[in-house]
Amino acid sequence: MKVIAPAKNDQIQKSDNKQSDTLGLFNSTQLIIKEAVQKLGYNDDVYELLKEPLRTITVRIPVRMDNGSIKIFTGYRSQHNDAVGPTKGGVRFHPEVNESEVKALSIWMTLKCGIANLPYGGGKGGINCDPRNLSFRELERLSRGYVRAISQIVGPTKDIPAPDVYTNSQIMAWMMDEYSRLREFDSPGFITGKPLVLGGSHGREAATARGVTICIEEAVKKKDIELQGARIIIQGFGNAGSFLAKFMHDAGAKVIGISDAHGALYDSEGLDIDYLLDRRDSFGTVTNLFTDVITNQELLEKECDILVPAAISNQITAQNAHHIKASILVEAANGPTTLEATKILHERGVLLVPDVLASAGGVTVSYFEWVQNNQGYYWPEEEVAEKLRKVMVDSFKAIYKTSQAHQVDMRLAAYMVGIRKTAEASRLRGWV
Ligand code: GLU
């Protein structure tokens, strides 16, 4: 790898038409829910209930900036369905956050919780902002302002937020503190993904990547591929992507490609993962240190055994699905593959492990964190890891079995497994 500064491409990765992309995501989510409801033999009432979140709020958050001016930010919180239990899901800080995206993401959280058999429904939140342009204190004021704005509809037994794109344990700490001050009692169970000293759980930070790793281990068995020496490409070097690169490297796989929002690095002999991990900044940026950078789109089409999109949505579409060389595609990001692309890949015999299964490790360890907060009793790391492994292996097997039994792709199978519990709980409550 040639290391020569500075960055040659300063553009943040964006989809060309994000608004319509996410409307597409929401609509395609509804389409698969409809298909899953029909396959499961439920009536239309179930679809009518599940096709939209029960509640979505938009808030405006005034923040005093460091230069003394006031800036108003727009935030959202969406609660898809709380028949099973309180809603649960992360809060993202990103310049492209919008209502339709947050709504779709809250539906996916219902599916993830259903797949992992957690006693939650799905929720999601977001603030339209670019945290890379905010100071530490501005970020704190924004995080606290968001909690004040949504405080009426969230809480440890109502809706429990967590980290997501560009939010981290420090932000969770501020949010927990703000909520505890508002309620006038310590409320660690209000939010997950906290630092360890504030009631966080061992293993939460790496949980999404651990979950993806377990899915990869199960997937390679189905395709008769040895993980040792397998060639893997990871798009994205944020929380999930960077931990995953480390785990794959440690497992003896050859990580031949990684990327960040600015570009991608590729080396068929394998990248120096320890060096890249050491040099990445807190937003996962590392390609700005190199000159021989390719684009994210080029990276996806490179020869490899396992491809893991771990960045943003709508990366694999009808345009490039035919050019994907991997035989296993594991979605660590939310929504990286469109519905059309899913069908193309399935027909081509690519084993696609969908986001709602592959990335369920994060919310699973969030659940463990919440349980520990509720009991005030904390588990060692091995206990968390063992419990996570069991959840992920069971979930993978259930979805694989459903896909074989119904002759459907893994995404539809995951939706079928994911909505069963919510549909049943809604029926028992008399909602459908
Ligand atoms: N934001 C993560 C997700 O999309 C984690 C959610 C949680 O831990 O509640 O799955």
mmCIF file with all atom_site columns, C-alpha atoms in Angstrom, residues 20-36 47 108 111 313-322 329 331 334-348 350 352 354-356 408-415:
data_model
loop_
_atom_site.group_PDB
_atom_site.id
_atom_site.type_symbol
_atom_site.label_atom_id
_atom_site.label_alt_id
_atom_site.label_comp_id
_atom_site.label_asym_id
_atom_site.label_entity_id
_atom_site.label_seq_id
_atom_site.pdbx_PDB_ins_code
_atom_site.Cartn_x
_atom_site.Cartn_y
_atom_site.Cartn_z
_atom_site.occupancy
_atom_site.B_iso_or_equiv
_atom_site.pdbx_formal_charge
_atom_site.auth_seq_id
_atom_site.auth_comp_id
_atom_site.auth_asym_id
_atom_site.auth_atom_id
_atom_site.pdbx_PDB_model_num
ATOM 1  C CA . SER A 1 20  ? -36.138 9.109   -3.690  1.00 0.00 ? 20  SER A CA 1
ATOM 2  C CA . ASP A 1 21  ? -33.747 6.313   -2.686  1.00 0.00 ? 21  ASP A CA 1
ATOM 3  C CA . THR A 1 22  ? -35.157 6.262   0.817   1.00 0.00 ? 22  THR A CA 1
ATOM 4  C CA . LEU A 1 23  ? -38.732 6.552   -0.398  1.00 0.00 ? 23  LEU A CA 1
ATOM 5  C CA . GLY A 1 24  ? -37.789 3.521   -2.456  1.00 0.00 ? 24  GLY A CA 1
ATOM 6  C CA . LEU A 1 25  ? -36.494 1.823   0.675   1.00 0.00 ? 25  LEU A CA 1
ATOM 7  C CA . PHE A 1 26  ? -39.707 2.510   2.530   1.00 0.00 ? 26  PHE A CA 1
ATOM 8  C CA . ASN A 1 27  ? -41.860 1.318   -0.352  1.00 0.00 ? 27  ASN A CA 1
ATOM 9  C CA . SER A 1 28  ? -39.815 -1.813  -0.897  1.00 0.00 ? 28  SER A CA 1
ATOM 10 C CA . THR A 1 29  ? -40.000 -2.561  2.835   1.00 0.00 ? 29  THR A CA 1
ATOM 11 C CA . GLN A 1 30  ? -43.786 -2.394  2.565   1.00 0.00 ? 30  GLN A CA 1
ATOM 12 C CA . LEU A 1 31  ? -43.711 -4.665  -0.485  1.00 0.00 ? 31  LEU A CA 1
ATOM 13 C CA . ILE A 1 32  ? -41.740 -7.377  1.313   1.00 0.00 ? 32  ILE A CA 1
ATOM 14 C CA . ILE A 1 33  ? -43.923 -7.064  4.415   1.00 0.00 ? 33  ILE A CA 1
ATOM 15 C CA . LYS A 1 34  ? -46.948 -7.657  2.202   1.00 0.00 ? 34  LYS A CA 1
ATOM 16 C CA . GLU A 1 35  ? -45.333 -10.690 0.619   1.00 0.00 ? 35  GLU A CA 1
ATOM 17 C CA . ALA A 1 36  ? -44.294 -12.077 4.018   1.00 0.00 ? 36  ALA A CA 1
ATOM 18 C CA . TYR A 1 47  ? -50.405 -5.863  6.632   1.00 0.00 ? 47  TYR A CA 1
ATOM 19 C CA . TRP A 1 108 ? -36.469 -2.977  10.199  1.00 0.00 ? 108 TRP A CA 1
ATOM 20 C CA . LEU A 1 111 ? -37.848 -7.310  12.168  1.00 0.00 ? 111 LEU A CA 1
ATOM 21 C CA . SER A 1 313 ? -28.075 2.058   1.792   1.00 0.00 ? 313 SER A CA 1
ATOM 22 C CA . ASN A 1 314 ? -28.706 1.443   -1.925  1.00 0.00 ? 314 ASN A CA 1
ATOM 23 C CA . GLN A 1 315 ? -25.200 0.328   -2.862  1.00 0.00 ? 315 GLN A CA 1
ATOM 24 C CA . ILE A 1 316 ? -26.073 -2.826  -4.781  1.00 0.00 ? 316 ILE A CA 1
ATOM 25 C CA . THR A 1 317 ? -28.782 -2.169  -7.322  1.00 0.00 ? 317 THR A CA 1
ATOM 26 C CA . ALA A 1 318 ? -30.118 -3.636  -10.565 1.00 0.00 ? 318 ALA A CA 1
ATOM 27 C CA . GLN A 1 319 ? -27.252 -1.753  -12.279 1.00 0.00 ? 319 GLN A CA 1
ATOM 28 C CA . ASN A 1 320 ? -24.361 -3.555  -10.579 1.00 0.00 ? 320 ASN A CA 1
ATOM 29 C CA . ALA A 1 321 ? -25.907 -6.769  -9.183  1.00 0.00 ? 321 ALA A CA 1
ATOM 30 C CA . HIS A 1 322 ? -24.822 -8.707  -12.276 1.00 0.00 ? 322 HIS A CA 1
ATOM 31 C CA . LEU A 1 329 ? -23.037 -11.257 0.483   1.00 0.00 ? 329 LEU A CA 1
ATOM 32 C CA . GLU A 1 331 ? -25.319 -7.027  4.792   1.00 0.00 ? 331 GLU A CA 1
ATOM 33 C CA . ASN A 1 334 ? -29.064 -1.212  6.755   1.00 0.00 ? 334 ASN A CA 1
ATOM 34 C CA . GLY A 1 335 ? -30.546 -1.531  3.268   1.00 0.00 ? 335 GLY A CA 1
ATOM 35 C CA . PRO A 1 336 ? -27.419 -1.789  1.086   1.00 0.00 ? 336 PRO A CA 1
ATOM 36 C CA . THR A 1 337 ? -29.096 -4.011  -1.521  1.00 0.00 ? 337 THR A CA 1
ATOM 37 C CA . THR A 1 338 ? -32.274 -3.063  -3.363  1.00 0.00 ? 338 THR A CA 1
ATOM 38 C CA . LEU A 1 339 ? -35.147 -5.466  -3.889  1.00 0.00 ? 339 LEU A CA 1
ATOM 39 C CA . GLU A 1 340 ? -34.369 -5.866  -7.609  1.00 0.00 ? 340 GLU A CA 1
ATOM 40 C CA . ALA A 1 341 ? -30.731 -6.592  -6.827  1.00 0.00 ? 341 ALA A CA 1
ATOM 41 C CA . THR A 1 342 ? -31.755 -9.139  -4.171  1.00 0.00 ? 342 THR A CA 1
ATOM 42 C CA . LYS A 1 343 ? -33.731 -11.039 -6.802  1.00 0.00 ? 343 LYS A CA 1
ATOM 43 C CA . ILE A 1 344 ? -30.878 -10.932 -9.328  1.00 0.00 ? 344 ILE A CA 1
ATOM 44 C CA . LEU A 1 345 ? -28.351 -12.176 -6.764  1.00 0.00 ? 345 LEU A CA 1
ATOM 45 C CA . HIS A 1 346 ? -30.689 -14.930 -5.533  1.00 0.00 ? 346 HIS A CA 1
ATOM 46 C CA . GLU A 1 347 ? -31.185 -16.144 -9.106  1.00 0.00 ? 347 GLU A CA 1
ATOM 47 C CA . ARG A 1 348 ? -27.429 -16.105 -9.621  1.00 0.00 ? 348 ARG A CA 1
ATOM 48 C CA . VAL A 1 350 ? -25.370 -15.782 -4.337  1.00 0.00 ? 350 VAL A CA 1
ATOM 49 C CA . LEU A 1 352 ? -27.397 -13.119 0.615   1.00 0.00 ? 352 LEU A CA 1
ATOM 50 C CA . PRO A 1 354 ? -29.948 -9.815  4.847   1.00 0.00 ? 354 PRO A CA 1
ATOM 51 C CA . ASP A 1 355 ? -29.373 -6.773  7.080   1.00 0.00 ? 355 ASP A CA 1
ATOM 52 C CA . VAL A 1 356 ? -32.216 -7.567  9.470   1.00 0.00 ? 356 VAL A CA 1
ATOM 53 C CA . VAL A 1 408 ? -37.702 -18.022 -1.041  1.00 0.00 ? 408 VAL A CA 1
ATOM 54 C CA . ASP A 1 409 ? -34.636 -15.821 -0.735  1.00 0.00 ? 409 ASP A CA 1
ATOM 55 C CA . MET A 1 410 ? -33.121 -15.165 2.696   1.00 0.00 ? 410 MET A CA 1
ATOM 56 C CA . ARG A 1 411 ? -34.548 -11.627 2.838   1.00 0.00 ? 411 ARG A CA 1
ATOM 57 C CA . LEU A 1 412 ? -38.146 -12.733 2.441   1.00 0.00 ? 412 LEU A CA 1
ATOM 58 C CA . ALA A 1 413 ? -37.481 -15.596 4.868   1.00 0.00 ? 413 ALA A CA 1
ATOM 59 C CA . ALA A 1 414 ? -36.073 -13.094 7.394   1.00 0.00 ? 414 ALA A CA 1
ATOM 60 C CA . TYR A 1 415 ? -39.171 -10.917 7.059   1.00 0.00 ? 415 TYR A CA 1
#
